[in-house]
Amino acid sequence: MPLIDRALAVIDRLFLIGANAALLAMLVTTTLNIASRAFLGQGVVWVFPINIVLFVWMTFLGFFVVYRRNKDITVDFLLSAMPAMAQRIGRILVDLAVIALLLIILREAPALIQRQVGNIEMVGLQRYWLSIPFFVSCALIALQFFSDLIHALKGHDAPAHHPAGDI
Amino acid sequence: MTMLLFAGFVALILLRVPITMAIGIAVLSALVYAGFADTLYIIPLQVLDGVDNPSLLAIPFFIMAGNLMNGVGMTDRIFNFASALVGHMRAGLAQVNVVSSLLFAGVSGAAVADCAGLGTIEIKAMRERGYPAPFAAALTAASAVVGPIIPPSISLVVYAFLSNTSVARLFLAGIIPGIIVGLSLMAFNYVVALKREFPREERKSLPQIGRAAIDGIAALVAPGIILTAILTGFTTATEAGVLACVYTIALGFVYRTFSFAMLWKALTETMTITSVIMIIIGFSHVMGWLLAIEQIPQQLADHVLMVTESRAVFLLLLLAFLLVVGCFVEGVPAKLILVPMLLPIIDQFGIDRIHFGLIITLALLIGIATPPMGIALYIVAEVGKVPFEKVAIAILPFLVPLIAALLLITFVPELVLFLPNLILGPA
């Protein structure tokens, strides 16, 4: 398990850098587009399609980062009021349910990728490149929950939860 | 199928399944039950379809604008300006707290940036002047409700996407309701101060107010830039969010508070919150698809119309329902599930979709300040170093002005529709 944990920690760092870079690139290219329209009288046509791709990638790379850092929203009050054993059983059930969902999604990856044909206009990539980071994140999150399952079975404490917050 | 979907979802979130996964598992079960077991690629397909959506591109930038404002230190200047304006009033710093949130709301699209940024300053200042810490923290959480009502607002961008309405119209519609929420909290502070003898700050002279205004003017200009850019058609909503970010970064250079570490922190916080929102949107999109295929919204509309044909009764029932939902489910996922279900009913009762957008946004937003799931309570408890239980009790009286404002906005639609109809013409 320490090996998986360490590997996931490294990938988390890489995905964080990738997702932040995508966000920064969206900020810079959109600024360029506004400036070009304001001062040169015409926009930069490739900015919008590129930004859509960057936005999707940022979201899907961030998907793993969110779960690695326990940032998703959970309702804690009911299970927190339960005895320790019930909490542990709950944690194991949650881990199993999430792993099952993600494995089913991953099983469908080939079927979806086959359907996503054709170039993304002005970007040049095949459409399936939009969904690949999603499937990679699903696989990594399944590993993350598998690691947590092992920790739960060994009786280790659950990691602290830090929800990202509402809007 | 509907029972399986919703009962499953509720049971899963109560079991502490993360909300995205709870939606995913509930939808998966319902899909299998409804006979779609051979076409489960629908799940990743619909998730991708929900995320790959140009109309939601504005979300990260309105979040980032608030994070950058905190990072470059604009929050202190906003607080000082609000203090110069209303600090001398009864319960001075409590009023400053509300006015600061109103001003900050014009830049940030998320409540969480208000709580985390302004909250730290506000709670510390109020404690030092003798206000009970739970009161200060609870007021900060209550005033954060204003953030996503006053434009720009991520919550309204999401609603526009769900209801096929104009972002510009919704942004304009949020201004008066936001001010009403602020005024109702200020009136409540005044009444509380009559009993509890809260201190007043020294009245500032006109030159002092002027200096504070000059100091804070940069922040006050930001909402004007955003709204003008959108309304004049110079930029899209997304580009207006980018302009707000660039403007704030420029202020960081002017004030010499910009650093790459600060930018990285703002990027990380923005990316994390955006990813959570977008992934929830993605998975909710699958749920929406399934509900539409099974014609659940139409069936629900028929059932509701059998219960009551009175618009007022329906609105009261709706408010009660939304307030309860808001206590347990966060605003965005609740909206993603409920809006497609409720829109046919709203249309049947002849309620304007813009008006409904503000009703559902405010009703669910009040949930951020209500126990047990109010995220604003957790944040203010953490930044204010106040036990959560004490904040959860102290917030209860603040629900009175918030719900009063909600009732006013619900039953006087003109308060919502006046500005968009005046500036953009009737829909």
Coordinates of C-alpha atoms in Angstrom, one line a residue:
Chain A
M1 CA 0.0 0.0 0.0
P2 CA 2.7 2.6 0.7
L3 CA 3.8 2.2 -2.9
I4 CA 0.3 2.9 -4.2
D5 CA 0.0 5.8 -1.8
R6 CA 3.3 7.3 -2.9
A7 CA 2.5 6.8 -6.6
L8 CA -0.9 8.4 -6.2
A9 CA 0.7 11.4 -4.3
V10 CA 3.1 12.0 -7.2
I11 CA 0.3 11.7 -9.8
D12 CA -1.8 14.1 -7.7
R13 CA 1.0 16.7 -7.9
L14 CA 1.3 16.2 -11.7
F15 CA -2.5 16.5 -12.2
L16 CA -2.6 19.5 -10.0
I17 CA 0.1 21.2 -12.1
G18 CA -1.7 20.1 -15.3
A19 CA -5.1 21.4 -14.2
N20 CA -3.8 24.7 -13.0
A21 CA -1.8 25.1 -16.2
A22 CA -5.0 24.5 -18.2
L23 CA -6.8 27.2 -16.1
L24 CA -3.9 29.7 -16.5
A25 CA -3.8 29.0 -20.2
M26 CA -7.6 29.7 -20.5
L27 CA -7.1 33.0 -18.6
V28 CA -4.1 34.1 -20.8
T29 CA -5.7 33.1 -24.2
T30 CA -9.1 34.7 -23.4
T31 CA -7.3 37.9 -22.3
L32 CA -5.4 37.8 -25.6
N33 CA -8.7 37.4 -27.5
I34 CA -10.3 40.4 -25.7
A35 CA -7.2 42.5 -26.3
S36 CA -7.1 41.5 -30.0
R37 CA -10.8 42.4 -30.5
A38 CA -10.4 45.7 -28.7
F39 CA -7.2 46.9 -30.3
L40 CA -7.0 45.1 -33.7
G41 CA -10.7 44.9 -34.4
Q42 CA -10.8 41.1 -34.7
G43 CA -10.8 38.2 -32.3
V44 CA -8.5 35.2 -32.3
V45 CA -10.7 32.4 -33.7
W46 CA -8.9 29.4 -32.1
V47 CA -9.2 30.7 -28.5
F48 CA -12.8 29.5 -27.9
P49 CA -12.4 25.8 -29.2
I50 CA -9.0 25.5 -27.4
N51 CA -10.6 26.9 -24.2
I52 CA -13.4 24.3 -24.3
V53 CA -10.8 21.5 -24.5
L54 CA -8.7 23.0 -21.7
F55 CA -11.8 23.5 -19.6
V56 CA -12.8 19.8 -20.0
W57 CA -9.2 18.6 -19.3
M58 CA -9.0 20.9 -16.2
T59 CA -12.2 19.5 -14.9
F60 CA -11.2 15.8 -15.4
L61 CA -7.6 16.2 -14.2
G62 CA -9.1 18.1 -11.2
F63 CA -11.5 15.2 -10.6
F64 CA -8.7 13.0 -9.3
V65 CA -7.1 15.9 -7.3
V66 CA -10.5 16.5 -5.6
Y67 CA -10.8 12.9 -4.5
R68 CA -7.1 12.5 -3.6
R69 CA -7.5 15.6 -1.3
N70 CA -10.9 14.6 0.1
K71 CA -12.5 17.8 -1.3
D72 CA -15.8 16.4 -2.6
I73 CA -19.0 17.2 -0.6
T74 CA -20.2 14.6 1.8
V75 CA -22.9 14.5 4.4
D76 CA -21.2 13.6 7.7
F77 CA -23.6 14.3 10.5
L78 CA -25.4 10.9 10.5
L79 CA -22.5 8.6 10.3
S80 CA -20.4 10.8 12.7
A81 CA -23.1 10.2 15.3
M82 CA -22.7 6.4 15.0
P83 CA -20.4 4.2 17.0
A84 CA -16.9 3.6 15.7
M85 CA -17.7 0.1 14.3
A86 CA -20.7 1.4 12.3
Q87 CA -18.5 4.2 10.9
R88 CA -15.9 1.7 9.9
I89 CA -18.5 -0.6 8.2
G90 CA -19.9 2.5 6.5
R91 CA -16.5 3.5 5.2
I92 CA -15.9 0.0 3.8
L93 CA -19.3 -0.1 2.1
V94 CA -18.7 3.4 0.6
D95 CA -15.3 2.3 -0.7
L96 CA -16.8 -0.8 -2.3
A97 CA -19.7 1.0 -3.9
V98 CA -17.5 3.7 -5.4
I99 CA -15.0 1.2 -6.7
A100 CA -17.8 -0.8 -8.3
L101 CA -19.2 2.4 -10.0
L102 CA -15.9 3.4 -11.3
L103 CA -15.1 -0.1 -12.7
I104 CA -18.4 -0.1 -14.5
I105 CA -17.6 3.3 -16.0
L106 CA -14.1 2.1 -17.0
R107 CA -15.6 -1.0 -18.6
E108 CA -17.6 1.3 -20.9
A109 CA -14.6 3.3 -21.9
P110 CA -13.8 1.4 -25.2
A111 CA -17.5 1.7 -26.3
L112 CA -17.5 5.4 -25.7
I113 CA -14.1 6.0 -27.3
Q114 CA -15.1 4.2 -30.4
R115 CA -18.1 6.5 -30.8
Q116 CA -16.1 9.7 -30.3
V117 CA -14.7 10.1 -33.8
G118 CA -13.9 13.1 -35.8
N119 CA -11.6 16.1 -35.2
I120 CA -12.3 18.8 -32.7
E121 CA -12.7 21.9 -34.9
M122 CA -9.6 24.1 -34.9
V123 CA -7.9 22.0 -32.3
G124 CA -7.0 19.0 -34.5
L125 CA -7.4 16.4 -31.8
Q126 CA -9.8 13.4 -32.1
R127 CA -12.9 13.9 -30.0
Y128 CA -12.0 11.0 -27.7
W129 CA -9.1 13.0 -26.3
L130 CA -11.8 14.9 -24.3
S131 CA -12.8 11.8 -22.4
I132 CA -9.4 10.2 -21.9
P133 CA -8.5 12.3 -18.8
F134 CA -11.9 11.3 -17.3
F135 CA -11.2 7.6 -17.6
V136 CA -7.6 8.0 -16.3
S137 CA -9.0 9.9 -13.3
C138 CA -11.7 7.2 -12.7
A139 CA -9.0 4.6 -12.7
L140 CA -6.9 6.6 -10.2
I141 CA -9.8 7.3 -8.0
A142 CA -10.7 3.6 -7.9
L143 CA -7.1 3.0 -6.8
Q144 CA -7.4 5.7 -4.2
F145 CA -10.6 4.1 -2.8
F146 CA -9.0 0.7 -2.9
S147 CA -6.1 2.0 -0.9
D148 CA -8.6 3.5 1.6
L149 CA -10.4 0.2 1.7
I150 CA -7.2 -1.6 2.8
H151 CA -6.6 1.1 5.4
A152 CA -10.1 0.7 6.7
L153 CA -9.8 -3.0 6.9
K154 CA -6.5 -2.6 8.9
G155 CA -8.4 -0.3 11.2
H156 CA -6.5 2.9 10.3
D157 CA -8.3 6.3 10.8
A158 CA -10.1 7.9 7.8
P159 CA -8.3 10.9 6.4
A160 CA -9.7 14.4 7.4
H161 CA -12.4 15.7 5.1
H162 CA -12.0 19.2 3.6
P163 CA -14.9 20.0 1.4
A164 CA -14.2 22.5 -1.4
G165 CA -17.2 24.6 -0.4
D166 CA -20.5 25.8 -1.9
I167 CA -21.0 28.5 -4.4
Chain B
M1 CA -37.6 3.9 -11.0
T2 CA -38.1 7.4 -9.6
M3 CA -38.2 6.0 -6.1
L4 CA -35.1 4.0 -6.6
L5 CA -33.3 7.0 -8.0
F6 CA -34.2 9.5 -5.3
A7 CA -34.4 7.1 -2.3
G8 CA -31.1 5.6 -3.4
F9 CA -29.5 9.0 -3.7
V10 CA -30.6 10.1 -0.3
A11 CA -29.6 6.8 1.4
L12 CA -26.2 7.0 -0.2
I13 CA -25.4 10.6 0.8
L14 CA -26.6 9.8 4.4
L15 CA -24.1 6.9 4.3
R16 CA -21.4 9.5 3.6
V17 CA -20.9 8.6 -0.1
P18 CA -19.4 11.7 -1.8
I19 CA -22.2 13.5 -3.6
T20 CA -20.9 12.9 -7.1
M21 CA -20.5 9.2 -6.5
A22 CA -23.9 9.1 -4.8
I23 CA -25.5 10.5 -8.0
G24 CA -23.5 8.1 -10.1
I25 CA -24.5 5.0 -8.1
A26 CA -28.1 6.0 -7.9
V27 CA -28.3 6.7 -11.6
L28 CA -26.5 3.4 -12.4
S29 CA -29.1 1.5 -10.3
A30 CA -32.0 3.3 -12.0
L31 CA -30.5 2.8 -15.5
V32 CA -30.2 -1.0 -14.9
Y33 CA -33.7 -1.1 -13.4
A34 CA -35.1 0.9 -16.4
G35 CA -33.7 -1.6 -18.8
F36 CA -30.6 0.3 -20.0
A37 CA -28.1 -2.3 -18.7
D38 CA -26.7 -2.9 -22.2
T39 CA -26.0 0.8 -22.9
L40 CA -24.2 1.9 -19.8
Y41 CA -21.8 3.9 -21.9
I42 CA -24.6 6.5 -21.5
I43 CA -23.0 7.4 -18.1
P44 CA -19.6 8.6 -19.3
L45 CA -21.2 10.0 -22.5
Q46 CA -23.6 12.2 -20.5
V47 CA -20.9 13.2 -18.0
L48 CA -18.8 14.4 -20.9
D49 CA -21.7 16.1 -22.5
G50 CA -22.5 17.9 -19.2
V51 CA -18.9 19.1 -18.7
D52 CA -18.2 20.0 -22.4
N53 CA -20.5 23.0 -22.2
P54 CA -19.4 26.5 -23.4
S55 CA -22.1 28.2 -21.3
L56 CA -20.4 27.1 -18.1
L57 CA -17.0 28.4 -19.1
A58 CA -17.5 31.5 -17.0
I59 CA -17.6 29.6 -13.7
P60 CA -13.9 29.3 -12.9
F61 CA -13.2 33.0 -13.7
F62 CA -15.9 34.3 -11.3
I63 CA -14.5 32.0 -8.6
M64 CA -10.9 33.1 -9.4
A65 CA -11.8 36.8 -9.2
G66 CA -12.9 36.4 -5.6
N67 CA -9.8 34.3 -4.7
L68 CA -7.5 36.9 -6.3
M69 CA -9.3 39.7 -4.5
N70 CA -8.5 38.0 -1.2
G71 CA -4.9 37.3 -2.4
V72 CA -4.1 40.9 -3.4
G73 CA -5.5 42.3 -0.1
M74 CA -8.5 44.1 -1.6
T75 CA -10.7 42.6 1.2
D76 CA -8.9 44.8 3.8
R77 CA -9.6 47.9 1.7
I78 CA -13.3 46.9 1.2
F79 CA -13.6 46.4 4.9
N80 CA -12.0 49.8 5.7
F81 CA -14.3 51.5 3.3
A82 CA -17.4 49.8 4.7
S83 CA -16.2 50.7 8.1
A84 CA -15.9 54.4 7.2
L85 CA -19.4 54.4 5.7
V86 CA -21.5 52.6 8.3
G87 CA -19.2 51.9 11.3
H88 CA -20.8 54.8 13.3
M89 CA -24.2 53.2 13.1
R90 CA -25.7 51.1 16.0
A91 CA -23.9 47.7 16.0
G92 CA -21.3 49.4 13.8
L93 CA -19.0 46.5 13.0
A94 CA -21.9 44.2 12.5
Q95 CA -23.3 46.6 9.8
V96 CA -19.8 46.9 8.4
N97 CA -19.8 43.1 8.0
V98 CA -22.9 43.1 5.9
V99 CA -21.9 46.1 3.8
S100 CA -18.5 44.5 3.1
S101 CA -20.2 41.4 1.9
L102 CA -22.4 43.4 -0.4
L103 CA -19.3 45.2 -1.9
F104 CA -17.3 42.0 -2.2
A105 CA -20.3 40.2 -3.8
G106 CA -19.8 42.6 -6.8
V107 CA -16.5 40.9 -7.6
S108 CA -16.8 37.4 -6.4
G109 CA -19.3 34.8 -7.7
A110 CA -19.0 32.4 -4.8
A111 CA -20.0 32.6 -1.1
V112 CA -17.0 30.6 0.0
A113 CA -14.5 33.3 -1.0
D114 CA -16.5 35.8 1.1
C115 CA -16.5 33.6 4.2
A116 CA -12.8 32.6 3.9
G117 CA -11.5 36.0 2.9
L118 CA -13.6 38.7 4.5
G119 CA -14.6 36.4 7.3
T120 CA -11.2 36.3 8.8
I121 CA -10.9 40.1 9.0
E122 CA -14.5 40.6 10.1
I123 CA -14.6 38.1 12.9
K124 CA -11.3 39.2 14.3
A125 CA -12.3 42.9 14.2
M126 CA -15.7 42.2 15.9
R127 CA -14.1 40.0 18.6
E128 CA -11.6 42.7 19.4
R129 CA -14.4 45.2 19.9
G130 CA -16.3 43.0 22.3
Y131 CA -18.8 41.2 20.1
P132 CA -19.5 37.6 21.1
A133 CA -17.4 35.4 18.8
P134 CA -20.4 33.1 17.8
F135 CA -22.5 36.1 16.9
A136 CA -19.7 37.5 14.7
A137 CA -19.1 34.2 13.0
A138 CA -22.8 33.6 12.5
L139 CA -23.4 37.0 11.0
T140 CA -20.4 36.4 8.6
A141 CA -22.0 33.2 7.4
A142 CA -25.4 34.8 7.0
S143 CA -24.1 37.8 5.1
A144 CA -22.2 35.5 2.8
V145 CA -25.6 34.5 1.4
V146 CA -25.5 37.8 -0.5
G147 CA -22.5 36.8 -2.6
P148 CA -24.1 34.5 -5.1
I149 CA -27.2 36.7 -5.4
I150 CA -25.5 39.9 -6.5
P151 CA -23.8 39.6 -9.8
P152 CA -21.5 38.0 -10.9
S153 CA -22.9 34.7 -9.6
I154 CA -21.8 31.2 -10.5
S155 CA -25.1 29.9 -9.1
L156 CA -27.0 32.1 -11.6
V157 CA -24.8 31.0 -14.4
V158 CA -25.6 27.3 -13.6
Y159 CA -29.3 28.2 -13.4
A160 CA -29.1 30.0 -16.8
F161 CA -27.7 26.9 -18.3
L162 CA -30.4 24.7 -16.8
S163 CA -33.3 26.9 -17.6
N164 CA -32.2 28.3 -21.0
T165 CA -32.4 31.8 -19.7
S166 CA -30.2 34.9 -20.2
V167 CA -27.2 35.3 -17.9
A168 CA -27.3 39.1 -18.4
R169 CA -31.0 39.2 -17.4
L170 CA -30.4 37.0 -14.3
F171 CA -27.4 39.1 -13.3
L172 CA -29.5 42.2 -13.4
A173 CA -32.4 40.5 -11.6
G174 CA -30.1 39.6 -8.7
I175 CA -29.1 43.2 -7.8
I176 CA -32.3 44.3 -5.9
P177 CA -32.8 41.0 -4.1
G178 CA -29.2 41.1 -3.0
I179 CA -29.6 44.5 -1.6
I180 CA -32.8 43.5 0.1
V181 CA -31.1 40.6 1.8
G182 CA -28.3 42.9 3.0
L183 CA -30.8 45.5 4.3
S184 CA -32.8 42.8 6.1
L185 CA -29.6 41.7 7.9
M186 CA -28.8 45.3 8.8
A187 CA -32.2 45.8 10.2
F188 CA -31.9 42.7 12.2
N189 CA -28.5 43.8 13.5
Y190 CA -30.1 47.1 14.6
V191 CA -32.8 45.4 16.5
V192 CA -30.3 43.1 18.2
A193 CA -28.1 46.0 19.1
L194 CA -31.0 47.8 20.9
K195 CA -31.0 44.9 23.4
R196 CA -27.3 44.0 23.6
E197 CA -25.6 47.4 23.6
F198 CA -23.1 46.6 20.9
P199 CA -20.4 49.3 20.5
R200 CA -20.4 52.0 17.8
E201 CA -17.3 53.1 16.0
E202 CA -16.2 56.7 15.8
R203 CA -18.0 58.6 13.1
K204 CA -15.6 59.4 10.3
S205 CA -15.3 62.8 8.8
L206 CA -16.0 63.4 5.1
P207 CA -12.3 63.6 4.2
Q208 CA -11.7 60.3 6.0
I209 CA -14.6 58.7 4.2
G210 CA -13.2 60.1 1.0
R211 CA -9.7 58.7 1.6
A212 CA -11.3 55.2 2.4
A213 CA -13.3 55.5 -0.7
I214 CA -10.3 56.3 -2.8
D215 CA -8.5 53.4 -1.2
G216 CA -11.3 51.0 -1.9
I217 CA -12.5 52.5 -5.2
A218 CA -10.6 49.9 -7.2
A219 CA -12.8 47.2 -5.7
L220 CA -16.0 49.2 -6.2
V221 CA -15.2 49.7 -9.8
A222 CA -15.0 46.0 -10.5
P223 CA -18.7 45.1 -10.5
G224 CA -19.3 48.1 -12.9
I225 CA -16.7 46.7 -15.3
I226 CA -18.2 43.2 -15.2
L227 CA -21.8 44.3 -15.7
T228 CA -21.0 47.0 -18.3
A229 CA -18.9 44.6 -20.3
I230 CA -21.7 42.1 -20.5
L231 CA -24.6 44.4 -21.0
T232 CA -22.9 46.5 -23.7
G233 CA -22.0 43.3 -25.6
F234 CA -18.3 44.1 -25.4
T235 CA -17.6 40.7 -23.8
T236 CA -19.4 37.4 -23.1
A237 CA -20.0 36.5 -19.4
T238 CA -16.8 34.3 -19.5
E239 CA -14.7 37.2 -20.9
A240 CA -16.2 39.5 -18.2
G241 CA -15.0 37.0 -15.6
V242 CA -11.5 37.0 -17.2
L243 CA -11.5 40.8 -17.3
A244 CA -12.3 40.8 -13.5
C245 CA -9.3 38.5 -12.9
V246 CA -6.9 40.5 -15.1
Y247 CA -8.1 43.7 -13.4
T248 CA -7.5 42.2 -9.9
I249 CA -4.0 40.9 -10.9
A250 CA -3.2 44.4 -12.2
L251 CA -4.3 45.8 -8.8
G252 CA -1.9 43.3 -7.2
F253 CA 0.9 44.9 -9.1
V254 CA -0.2 48.4 -8.2
Y255 CA -0.5 47.6 -4.5
R256 CA 2.7 45.5 -4.7
T257 CA 0.9 42.5 -3.2
F258 CA 1.1 40.2 -6.3
S259 CA 3.2 37.1 -6.0
F260 CA 3.4 33.9 -8.0
A261 CA 2.8 32.0 -4.8
M262 CA -0.5 33.9 -4.4
L263 CA -1.4 33.3 -8.0
W264 CA -0.7 29.6 -7.6
K265 CA -2.9 29.4 -4.5
A266 CA -5.7 31.2 -6.2
L267 CA -5.4 28.9 -9.3
T268 CA -5.5 25.8 -7.0
E269 CA -8.5 26.9 -5.0
T270 CA -10.3 27.9 -8.2
M271 CA -9.5 24.7 -10.0
T272 CA -10.6 22.6 -7.1
I273 CA -14.0 24.2 -6.6
T274 CA -14.6 24.4 -10.3
S275 CA -13.8 20.7 -10.7
V276 CA -16.2 19.7 -7.9
I277 CA -19.0 21.8 -9.5
M278 CA -18.3 20.5 -13.0
I279 CA -18.1 16.9 -12.0
I280 CA -21.4 17.2 -10.1
I281 CA -22.9 18.8 -13.2
G282 CA -21.6 16.0 -15.3
F283 CA -23.1 13.2 -13.2
S284 CA -26.3 15.2 -12.7
H285 CA -26.5 15.4 -16.5
V286 CA -27.0 11.6 -16.5
M287 CA -29.7 11.9 -14.0
G288 CA -31.4 14.7 -16.0
W289 CA -31.2 12.6 -19.1
L290 CA -32.9 9.6 -17.4
L291 CA -35.6 11.8 -15.9
A292 CA -36.3 13.4 -19.3
I293 CA -36.5 9.9 -21.0
E294 CA -38.9 8.7 -18.3
Q295 CA -40.9 12.0 -18.5
I296 CA -40.7 12.4 -14.7
P297 CA -40.9 16.2 -14.7
Q298 CA -44.2 16.2 -16.6
Q299 CA -45.6 13.5 -14.3
L300 CA -44.6 15.5 -11.3
A301 CA -46.2 18.7 -12.7
D302 CA -49.5 16.8 -13.1
H303 CA -49.3 15.5 -9.5
V304 CA -48.6 19.0 -8.1
L305 CA -51.5 20.5 -10.1
M306 CA -53.8 17.9 -8.5
V307 CA -52.7 19.0 -5.0
T308 CA -53.2 22.7 -5.6
E309 CA -54.1 25.2 -8.3
S310 CA -53.2 28.2 -6.2
R311 CA -50.0 29.9 -7.2
A312 CA -49.5 31.3 -3.7
V313 CA -50.0 27.9 -2.0
F314 CA -47.6 26.3 -4.5
L315 CA -45.0 29.0 -3.9
L316 CA -45.2 28.5 -0.1
L317 CA -44.9 24.7 -0.4
L318 CA -42.0 25.2 -2.8
L319 CA -40.2 27.5 -0.4
A320 CA -40.6 25.1 2.5
F321 CA -39.4 22.3 0.3
L322 CA -36.4 24.2 -1.0
L323 CA -35.4 25.4 2.5
V324 CA -35.5 21.8 3.8
V325 CA -33.5 20.5 0.8
G326 CA -31.0 23.3 1.3
C327 CA -30.3 22.2 4.9
F328 CA -29.0 18.8 3.6
V329 CA -27.9 19.2 0.0
E330 CA -25.5 21.7 -1.4
G331 CA -26.9 24.4 -3.8
V332 CA -25.4 23.3 -7.1
P333 CA -26.3 19.6 -7.0
A334 CA -29.7 20.4 -5.5
K335 CA -30.3 22.8 -8.4
L336 CA -29.1 20.4 -11.0
I337 CA -31.6 17.8 -9.8
L338 CA -34.5 20.1 -9.0
V339 CA -34.6 22.7 -11.8
P340 CA -35.3 20.3 -14.7
M341 CA -38.0 18.7 -12.5
L342 CA -39.6 22.0 -11.4
L343 CA -39.5 24.0 -14.7
P344 CA -42.7 22.4 -16.2
I345 CA -44.6 23.2 -13.0
I346 CA -43.2 26.7 -12.9
D347 CA -44.3 27.2 -16.5
Q348 CA -47.8 25.8 -15.8
F349 CA -48.3 28.3 -12.9
G350 CA -47.1 31.1 -15.2
I351 CA -44.1 32.0 -13.0
D352 CA -41.4 33.9 -14.8
R353 CA -38.3 31.7 -15.1
I354 CA -36.0 34.6 -14.1
H355 CA -38.1 35.2 -11.0
F356 CA -38.0 31.5 -10.2
G357 CA -34.2 31.5 -10.7
L358 CA -33.8 34.0 -7.9
I359 CA -36.2 32.2 -5.7
I360 CA -34.5 28.9 -5.9
T361 CA -31.0 30.4 -5.7
L362 CA -31.8 32.3 -2.5
A363 CA -33.8 29.5 -0.9
L364 CA -31.0 27.0 -1.5
L365 CA -28.3 29.5 -0.6
I366 CA -29.9 29.9 2.9
G367 CA -28.8 26.3 3.3
I368 CA -25.2 27.3 3.4
A369 CA -25.9 29.0 6.7
T370 CA -28.1 26.3 8.2
P371 CA -27.0 23.3 10.2
P372 CA -26.2 20.5 9.8
M373 CA -24.7 20.9 6.3
G374 CA -24.2 24.6 6.0
I375 CA -20.7 24.9 4.5
A376 CA -20.5 28.6 5.5
L377 CA -20.8 27.6 9.1
Y378 CA -17.9 25.2 8.9
I379 CA -15.7 27.8 7.2
V380 CA -16.5 30.7 9.7
A381 CA -16.1 28.3 12.6
E382 CA -12.6 27.4 11.2
V383 CA -11.4 30.9 10.3
G384 CA -13.0 32.5 13.4
K385 CA -11.7 29.7 15.8
V386 CA -15.2 29.3 17.2
P387 CA -16.7 25.9 18.1
F388 CA -19.1 24.8 15.3
E389 CA -21.9 24.0 17.8
K390 CA -21.9 27.6 19.0
V391 CA -22.0 29.0 15.5
A392 CA -24.8 26.6 14.6
I393 CA -26.9 27.9 17.5
A394 CA -26.0 31.6 17.0
I395 CA -27.0 31.5 13.3
L396 CA -30.7 30.5 14.1
P397 CA -32.0 34.1 14.7
F398 CA -30.3 35.3 11.5
L399 CA -32.6 32.9 9.6
V400 CA -35.5 35.2 10.4
P401 CA -34.3 38.2 8.2
L402 CA -33.0 35.8 5.5
I403 CA -36.4 34.0 5.2
A404 CA -38.3 37.3 5.4
A405 CA -36.2 38.6 2.5
L406 CA -36.9 35.3 0.6
L407 CA -40.7 35.7 1.2
L408 CA -40.6 39.3 0.0
I409 CA -38.7 38.4 -3.2
T410 CA -41.0 35.4 -3.8
F411 CA -44.3 37.3 -3.5
V412 CA -43.3 40.6 -5.1
P413 CA -41.8 39.5 -8.4
E414 CA -41.4 43.1 -9.5
L415 CA -38.4 43.4 -7.1
V416 CA -36.7 40.8 -9.2
L417 CA -37.9 41.7 -12.7
F418 CA -37.8 45.5 -12.5
L419 CA -34.2 46.0 -13.4
P420 CA -33.9 43.4 -16.3
N421 CA -37.2 44.7 -17.8
L422 CA -36.0 48.3 -17.4
I423 CA -32.6 47.9 -19.0
L424 CA -33.1 45.0 -21.4
G425 CA -36.8 45.4 -22.1
P426 CA -39.6 42.9 -21.2
A427 CA -38.7 39.3 -22.0

